[in-house]
PDB file of C-alpha atoms in Angstrom:
ATOM      1  CA  ASP A  23       0.040   0.036   0.087  1.00 63.00           C
ATOM      2  CA  THR A  24       1.211   3.382  -1.028  1.00 70.00           C
ATOM      3  CA  ALA A  25       1.461   5.780   1.874  1.00 92.00           C
ATOM      4  CA  VAL A  26       2.014   8.894  -0.011  1.00 95.00           C
ATOM      5  CA  SER A  27       1.387   9.054  -3.703  1.00 96.00           C
ATOM      6  CA  GLN A  28       1.635  11.766  -6.251  1.00 96.00           C
ATOM      7  CA  THR A  29       0.579  11.937  -9.944  1.00 96.00           C
ATOM      8  CA  PRO A  30       2.025  12.402 -12.528  1.00 96.00           C
ATOM      9  CA  LYS A  31       5.596  10.962 -11.938  1.00 95.00           C
ATOM     10  CA  TYR A  32       6.913  12.907 -14.818  1.00 96.00           C
ATOM     11  CA  LEU A  33       5.536  16.198 -16.543  1.00 96.00           C
ATOM     12  CA  VAL A  34       7.103  18.051 -19.508  1.00 97.00           C
ATOM     13  CA  THR A  35       5.270  21.030 -20.642  1.00 97.00           C
ATOM     14  CA  GLN A  36       5.986  24.287 -22.434  1.00 97.00           C
ATOM     15  CA  MET A  37       6.516  27.786 -21.093  1.00 97.00           C
ATOM     16  CA  GLY A  38       3.255  29.519 -20.444  1.00 97.00           C
ATOM     17  CA  ASN A  39       1.018  26.454 -19.904  1.00 97.00           C
ATOM     18  CA  ASP A  40      -0.831  25.659 -16.585  1.00 97.00           C
ATOM     19  CA  LYS A  41      -0.630  22.228 -14.963  1.00 97.00           C
ATOM     20  CA  SER A  42      -1.277  20.425 -11.863  1.00 97.00           C
ATOM     21  CA  ILE A  43       0.052  17.603  -9.532  1.00 97.00           C
ATOM     22  CA  LYS A  44      -1.904  15.624  -7.244  1.00 97.00           C
ATOM     23  CA  CYS A  45      -0.974  14.218  -3.794  1.00 97.00           C
ATOM     24  CA  GLU A  46      -2.775  11.564  -1.578  1.00 97.00           C
ATOM     25  CA  GLN A  47      -2.030  10.295   1.534  1.00 96.00           C
ATOM     26  CA  ASN A  48      -3.445   7.163   3.384  1.00 95.00           C
ATOM     27  CA  LEU A  49      -1.778   7.518   6.518  1.00 93.00           C
ATOM     28  CA  GLY A  50      -4.542   9.480   8.554  1.00 93.00           C
ATOM     29  CA  HIS A  51      -2.313  12.282   8.835  1.00 93.00           C
ATOM     30  CA  ASP A  52      -3.369  15.696   9.618  1.00 92.00           C
ATOM     31  CA  THR A  53      -0.637  17.893   8.011  1.00 92.00           C
ATOM     32  CA  MET A  54       0.559  17.731   4.404  1.00 93.00           C
ATOM     33  CA  TYR A  55       3.407  19.675   2.455  1.00 93.00           C
ATOM     34  CA  TRP A  56       4.521  20.729  -0.895  1.00 94.00           C
ATOM     35  CA  TYR A  57       8.504  20.863  -1.298  1.00 93.00           C
ATOM     36  CA  LYS A  58      10.598  21.940  -4.192  1.00 94.00           C
ATOM     37  CA  GLN A  59      13.914  20.237  -4.666  1.00 93.00           C
ATOM     38  CA  ASP A  60      16.225  22.119  -7.244  1.00 87.00           C
ATOM     39  CA  SER A  61      19.151  20.567  -9.212  1.00 82.00           C
ATOM     40  CA  LYS A  62      21.491  20.999  -6.451  1.00 78.00           C
ATOM     41  CA  LYS A  63      19.284  18.482  -4.367  1.00 81.00           C
ATOM     42  CA  PHE A  64      18.445  21.423  -1.895  1.00 83.00           C
ATOM     43  CA  LEU A  65      14.802  20.819  -0.416  1.00 87.00           C
ATOM     44  CA  LYS A  66      12.657  23.917   0.075  1.00 87.00           C
ATOM     45  CA  ILE A  67       9.212  24.025   1.655  1.00 88.00           C
ATOM     46  CA  MET A  68       6.726  25.786  -0.308  1.00 91.00           C
ATOM     47  CA  PHE A  69       3.509  25.136   1.601  1.00 89.00           C
ATOM     48  CA  SER A  70       1.844  23.287   4.574  1.00 89.00           C
ATOM     49  CA  TYR A  71      -1.776  22.394   5.211  1.00 89.00           C
ATOM     50  CA  ASN A  72      -3.157  21.061   8.298  1.00 87.00           C
ATOM     51  CA  ASN A  73      -6.491  19.520   8.125  1.00 84.00           C
ATOM     52  CA  LYS A  74      -7.393  21.578   5.012  1.00 81.00           C
ATOM     53  CA  GLU A  75      -6.306  24.658   6.335  1.00 84.00           C
ATOM     54  CA  LEU A  76      -3.188  26.610   4.959  1.00 84.00           C
ATOM     55  CA  ILE A  77      -0.263  27.208   7.644  1.00 80.00           C
ATOM     56  CA  ILE A  78       2.572  27.723   5.940  1.00 76.00           C
ATOM     57  CA  ASN A  79       3.020  29.795   2.574  1.00 75.00           C
ATOM     58  CA  GLU A  80       6.691  30.396   1.946  1.00 76.00           C
ATOM     59  CA  THR A  81       7.807  33.157  -0.722  1.00 77.00           C
ATOM     60  CA  VAL A  82       6.496  31.457  -3.573  1.00 87.00           C
ATOM     61  CA  PRO A  83       5.091  33.223  -6.824  1.00 90.00           C
ATOM     62  CA  ASN A  84       1.633  33.208  -6.615  1.00 90.00           C
ATOM     63  CA  ARG A  85       1.283  31.281 -10.004  1.00 95.00           C
ATOM     64  CA  PHE A  86       1.471  28.342  -7.443  1.00 94.00           C
ATOM     65  CA  SER A  87      -1.759  27.465  -5.690  1.00 93.00           C
ATOM     66  CA  PRO A  88      -2.206  24.604  -3.604  1.00 92.00           C
ATOM     67  CA  LYS A  89      -5.727  23.133  -2.910  1.00 93.00           C
ATOM     68  CA  SER A  90      -6.732  20.742   0.085  1.00 92.00           C
ATOM     69  CA  PRO A  91     -10.088  19.307  -0.705  1.00 91.00           C
ATOM     70  CA  ASP A  92      -9.775  16.987   2.356  1.00 91.00           C
ATOM     71  CA  LYS A  93      -6.939  16.394   4.755  1.00 90.00           C
ATOM     72  CA  ALA A  94      -5.920  13.392   2.838  1.00 94.00           C
ATOM     73  CA  HIS A  95      -5.308  15.291  -0.481  1.00 95.00           C
ATOM     74  CA  LEU A  96      -3.279  18.222  -1.449  1.00 95.00           C
ATOM     75  CA  ASN A  97      -2.906  19.237  -5.060  1.00 96.00           C
ATOM     76  CA  LEU A  98      -0.647  21.788  -6.479  1.00 96.00           C
ATOM     77  CA  HIS A  99      -1.684  23.968  -9.344  1.00 96.00           C
ATOM     78  CA  ILE A 100       1.005  26.062 -11.268  1.00 96.00           C
ATOM     79  CA  ASN A 101      -0.091  28.775 -13.778  1.00 96.00           C
ATOM     80  CA  SER A 102       1.867  30.154 -16.639  1.00 97.00           C
ATOM     81  CA  LEU A 103       4.815  27.995 -16.224  1.00 97.00           C
ATOM     82  CA  GLU A 104       8.382  29.321 -16.426  1.00 96.00           C
ATOM     83  CA  LEU A 105      11.602  27.719 -17.219  1.00 95.00           C
ATOM     84  CA  GLY A 106      12.997  28.182 -13.637  1.00 93.00           C
ATOM     85  CA  ASP A 107       9.814  26.032 -12.370  1.00 95.00           C
ATOM     86  CA  SER A 108      11.821  23.077 -13.568  1.00 95.00           C
ATOM     87  CA  ALA A 109      12.434  20.902 -10.526  1.00 95.00           C
ATOM     88  CA  VAL A 110      11.281  17.738  -8.576  1.00 95.00           C
ATOM     89  CA  TYR A 111       8.279  18.538  -6.395  1.00 97.00           C
ATOM     90  CA  PHE A 112       7.729  16.495  -3.536  1.00 96.00           C
ATOM     91  CA  CYS A 113       4.487  15.917  -1.451  1.00 96.00           C
ATOM     92  CA  ALA A 114       4.764  14.811   2.079  1.00 94.00           C
ATOM     93  CA  SER A 115       2.741  14.347   5.221  1.00 93.00           C
ATOM     94  CA  SER A 116       3.162  14.118   8.956  1.00 91.00           C
ATOM     95  CA  PRO A 117       0.775  13.182  11.872  1.00 88.00           C
ATOM     96  CA  ARG A 118       0.389  16.805  13.056  1.00 77.00           C
ATOM     97  CA  THR A 119       2.029  20.143  12.493  1.00 73.00           C
ATOM     98  CA  GLY A 120       5.230  21.287  13.906  1.00 67.00           C
ATOM     99  CA  GLY A 121       8.006  19.430  12.459  1.00 61.00           C
ATOM    100  CA  TYR A 122       6.997  15.983  13.384  1.00 76.00           C
ATOM    101  CA  GLU A 123       7.991  12.815  11.452  1.00 85.00           C
ATOM    102  CA  GLN A 124       7.515  13.274   7.668  1.00 89.00           C
ATOM    103  CA  TYR A 125       6.689  10.932   5.142  1.00 91.00           C
ATOM    104  CA  PHE A 126       7.361  11.610   1.341  1.00 93.00           C
ATOM    105  CA  GLY A 127       5.675  10.863  -1.928  1.00 95.00           C
ATOM    106  CA  PRO A 128       7.940   9.532  -4.820  1.00 94.00           C
ATOM    107  CA  GLY A 129       8.232  13.163  -6.417  1.00 95.00           C
ATOM    108  CA  THR A 130       7.125  14.799  -9.764  1.00 96.00           C
ATOM    109  CA  ARG A 131       9.827  15.725 -12.009  1.00 95.00           C
ATOM    110  CA  LEU A 132       8.539  18.920 -13.792  1.00 96.00           C
ATOM    111  CA  THR A 133      10.457  19.900 -17.182  1.00 96.00           C
ATOM    112  CA  VAL A 134       9.551  23.179 -18.641  1.00 97.00           C
ATOM    113  CA  THR A 135      10.665  23.704 -22.180  1.00 96.00           C
TER     114      THR A 135
ATOM    115  CA  GLY B  10      24.387  31.084  10.862  1.00 65.00           C
ATOM    116  CA  ILE B  11      23.941  27.510   9.335  1.00 66.00           C
ATOM    117  CA  GLN B  12      21.268  25.875  11.390  1.00 87.00           C
ATOM    118  CA  VAL B  13      21.929  22.272   9.996  1.00 92.00           C
ATOM    119  CA  GLU B  14      25.412  21.200   8.807  1.00 94.00           C
ATOM    120  CA  GLN B  15      26.096  17.936   7.462  1.00 96.00           C
ATOM    121  CA  SER B  16      29.610  16.205   6.933  1.00 97.00           C
ATOM    122  CA  PRO B  17      31.076  14.947   4.860  1.00 97.00           C
ATOM    123  CA  PRO B  18      29.711  16.352   1.779  1.00 96.00           C
ATOM    124  CA  ASP B  19      30.707  13.543  -0.364  1.00 97.00           C
ATOM    125  CA  LEU B  20      31.839   9.989   0.551  1.00 97.00           C
ATOM    126  CA  ILE B  21      33.089   7.026  -1.568  1.00 97.00           C
ATOM    127  CA  LEU B  22      33.372   3.652  -0.153  1.00 96.00           C
ATOM    128  CA  GLN B  23      34.029   0.121  -1.108  1.00 97.00           C
ATOM    129  CA  GLU B  24      30.999  -2.248  -0.647  1.00 97.00           C
ATOM    130  CA  GLY B  25      31.376  -3.778   2.812  1.00 97.00           C
ATOM    131  CA  ALA B  26      32.936  -0.846   4.526  1.00 97.00           C
ATOM    132  CA  ASN B  27      31.232   1.102   7.424  1.00 97.00           C
ATOM    133  CA  SER B  28      30.578   4.886   7.446  1.00 96.00           C
ATOM    134  CA  THR B  29      29.711   7.401   9.940  1.00 97.00           C
ATOM    135  CA  LEU B  30      27.695  10.557   8.828  1.00 98.00           C
ATOM    136  CA  ARG B  31      27.406  13.604  10.938  1.00 98.00           C
ATOM    137  CA  CYS B  32      24.880  16.226  11.384  1.00 97.00           C
ATOM    138  CA  ASN B  33      25.263  19.425  13.536  1.00 95.00           C
ATOM    139  CA  PHE B  34      22.465  21.503  14.428  1.00 92.00           C
ATOM    140  CA  SER B  35      22.084  24.942  16.122  1.00 89.00           C
ATOM    141  CA  ASP B  36      20.130  25.786  19.350  1.00 82.00           C
ATOM    142  CA  SER B  37      16.955  26.745  17.450  1.00 80.00           C
ATOM    143  CA  VAL B  38      16.554  23.177  15.825  1.00 83.00           C
ATOM    144  CA  ASN B  39      15.557  19.932  17.390  1.00 82.00           C
ATOM    145  CA  ASN B  40      13.866  16.715  16.737  1.00 87.00           C
ATOM    146  CA  LEU B  41      16.102  15.473  14.010  1.00 91.00           C
ATOM    147  CA  GLN B  42      15.299  13.151  11.386  1.00 94.00           C
ATOM    148  CA  TRP B  43      17.227  11.182   8.908  1.00 96.00           C
ATOM    149  CA  PHE B  44      16.286  10.439   5.230  1.00 95.00           C
ATOM    150  CA  HIS B  45      17.798   8.760   2.269  1.00 96.00           C
ATOM    151  CA  GLN B  46      17.479   9.759  -1.126  1.00 95.00           C
ATOM    152  CA  ASN B  47      18.158   6.795  -3.549  1.00 92.00           C
ATOM    153  CA  PRO B  48      19.550   7.132  -6.880  1.00 89.00           C
ATOM    154  CA  TRP B  49      15.910   7.096  -8.417  1.00 88.00           C
ATOM    155  CA  GLY B  50      14.967  10.102  -6.579  1.00 89.00           C
ATOM    156  CA  GLN B  51      12.764   8.586  -3.648  1.00 90.00           C
ATOM    157  CA  LEU B  52      13.084  10.236  -0.188  1.00 92.00           C
ATOM    158  CA  ILE B  53      12.859   7.479   2.333  1.00 92.00           C
ATOM    159  CA  ASN B  54      12.295   8.286   6.260  1.00 91.00           C
ATOM    160  CA  LEU B  55      14.936   6.507   8.013  1.00 95.00           C
ATOM    161  CA  PHE B  56      14.865   7.519  11.561  1.00 95.00           C
ATOM    162  CA  TYR B  57      13.195  10.157  13.815  1.00 93.00           C
ATOM    163  CA  ILE B  58      15.590  10.682  16.450  1.00 94.00           C
ATOM    164  CA  PRO B  59      15.281  13.400  18.815  1.00 92.00           C
ATOM    165  CA  SER B  60      17.705  12.050  21.297  1.00 93.00           C
ATOM    166  CA  GLY B  61      18.952   8.644  22.079  1.00 96.00           C
ATOM    167  CA  THR B  62      19.984   5.648  19.753  1.00 97.00           C
ATOM    168  CA  LYS B  63      18.073   3.703  17.386  1.00 97.00           C
ATOM    169  CA  GLN B  64      18.773   0.786  15.230  1.00 97.00           C
ATOM    170  CA  ASN B  65      17.303  -0.585  11.961  1.00 96.00           C
ATOM    171  CA  GLY B  66      19.261  -3.372  10.650  1.00 96.00           C
ATOM    172  CA  ARG B  67      22.601  -2.224   9.268  1.00 97.00           C
ATOM    173  CA  LEU B  68      21.606   1.269  10.108  1.00 98.00           C
ATOM    174  CA  SER B  69      21.717   2.951  13.404  1.00 98.00           C
ATOM    175  CA  ALA B  70      21.610   6.699  14.676  1.00 98.00           C
ATOM    176  CA  THR B  71      22.526   8.560  17.676  1.00 97.00           C
ATOM    177  CA  THR B  72      21.404  12.167  18.622  1.00 95.00           C
ATOM    178  CA  VAL B  73      23.279  13.909  21.512  1.00 94.00           C
ATOM    179  CA  ALA B  74      20.834  16.872  21.924  1.00 90.00           C
ATOM    180  CA  THR B  75      22.778  18.243  24.848  1.00 90.00           C
ATOM    181  CA  GLU B  76      25.697  18.724  22.231  1.00 93.00           C
ATOM    182  CA  ARG B  77      23.713  19.450  19.225  1.00 93.00           C
ATOM    183  CA  TYR B  78      24.762  16.459  16.711  1.00 95.00           C
ATOM    184  CA  SER B  79      23.326  13.420  15.321  1.00 96.00           C
ATOM    185  CA  LEU B  80      25.316  10.494  13.699  1.00 98.00           C
ATOM    186  CA  LEU B  81      24.357   8.153  11.247  1.00 98.00           C
ATOM    187  CA  TYR B  82      26.237   4.636  11.077  1.00 98.00           C
ATOM    188  CA  ILE B  83      25.926   2.471   8.187  1.00 97.00           C
ATOM    189  CA  SER B  84      27.521  -0.817   8.568  1.00 97.00           C
ATOM    190  CA  SER B  85      28.528  -3.434   5.993  1.00 97.00           C
ATOM    191  CA  SER B  86      27.670  -0.927   3.044  1.00 97.00           C
ATOM    192  CA  GLN B  87      25.828  -2.260   0.067  1.00 96.00           C
ATOM    193  CA  THR B  88      25.648  -0.649  -3.458  1.00 96.00           C
ATOM    194  CA  THR B  89      21.860  -0.015  -2.567  1.00 95.00           C
ATOM    195  CA  ASP B  90      23.045   2.325   0.127  1.00 96.00           C
ATOM    196  CA  SER B  91      24.127   4.772  -2.457  1.00 96.00           C
ATOM    197  CA  GLY B  92      22.320   7.974  -2.582  1.00 96.00           C
ATOM    198  CA  VAL B  93      22.201  11.355  -0.676  1.00 96.00           C
ATOM    199  CA  TYR B  94      21.591  11.290   3.076  1.00 97.00           C
ATOM    200  CA  PHE B  95      19.690  14.226   4.752  1.00 96.00           C
ATOM    201  CA  CYS B  96      19.131  15.385   8.283  1.00 95.00           C
ATOM    202  CA  ALA B  97      16.566  17.720   9.077  1.00 93.00           C
ATOM    203  CA  GLY B  98      15.261  19.205  12.323  1.00 89.00           C
ATOM    204  CA  ARG B  99      12.439  21.298  13.457  1.00 85.00           C
ATOM    205  CA  GLY B 100      13.153  24.926  13.523  1.00 80.00           C
ATOM    206  CA  SER B 101      11.721  27.863  15.699  1.00 73.00           C
ATOM    207  CA  ASN B 102       8.903  28.377  13.160  1.00 71.00           C
ATOM    208  CA  TYR B 103       7.896  24.539  13.522  1.00 71.00           C
ATOM    209  CA  GLN B 104       9.326  23.890   9.712  1.00 78.00           C
ATOM    210  CA  LEU B 105      11.774  21.271   9.035  1.00 83.00           C
ATOM    211  CA  ILE B 106      15.206  22.992   8.426  1.00 87.00           C
ATOM    212  CA  TRP B 107      17.382  20.729   6.197  1.00 90.00           C
ATOM    213  CA  GLY B 108      21.093  20.057   5.869  1.00 92.00           C
ATOM    214  CA  ALA B 109      22.680  20.085   2.402  1.00 92.00           C
ATOM    215  CA  GLY B 110      23.113  16.446   2.533  1.00 95.00           C
ATOM    216  CA  THR B 111      25.868  13.784   2.272  1.00 97.00           C
ATOM    217  CA  LYS B 112      26.307  11.985  -1.156  1.00 96.00           C
ATOM    218  CA  LEU B 113      27.406   8.432  -0.489  1.00 97.00           C
ATOM    219  CA  ILE B 114      28.666   6.397  -3.233  1.00 97.00           C
ATOM    220  CA  ILE B 115      29.332   2.607  -2.804  1.00 96.00           C
ATOM    221  CA  LYS B 116      31.566   1.039  -5.137  1.00 96.00           C
ATOM    222  CA  PRO B 117      30.935  -2.700  -5.830  1.00 94.00           C
TER     223      PRO B 117
END
């Protein structure tokens, strides 16, 4: 059973397009996250939701909009994609907010051409 | 200053060797975790170790919170241990603060 799943695994698209990445966790966790990992492997948090409520919103362009329809899902929508958006995006979850043990999805490799 | 610092940045070992990876963290960081990112990019949670010692097979971790460091031990390395090892801790704003990682290559 996959604990944290993301779709799609790979996403290749052109500049200016709009795309979405979906994330689901079946761990019963209250908190979910989106991270961006750049080519140097540096992991940067983008957003965190606790029980469908946004609690962390780092300095991310407003072209990125997270949506949490329920506490098991956290989707990421990106408008007007730019070359610099190319990266691996990871979804994660933890039992509750506050830096507790986090479990990661397999990642989505986004390539913008 | 740097809140979570890992060493060494790179490590190349022969299969069967043992290794120790270190993570130093500042006063404002606690609740250490260790992760392994394998060559396929998957991030795997290894240990949640705010203090003390835990073991899981060939891997073990020790955190000495009073001295602000954590160690990850890998014994009898296998090629599948290759990848990047990250430590991360909870910062003052309750977010995870990540180290830059140790890239480990195990040669057959």
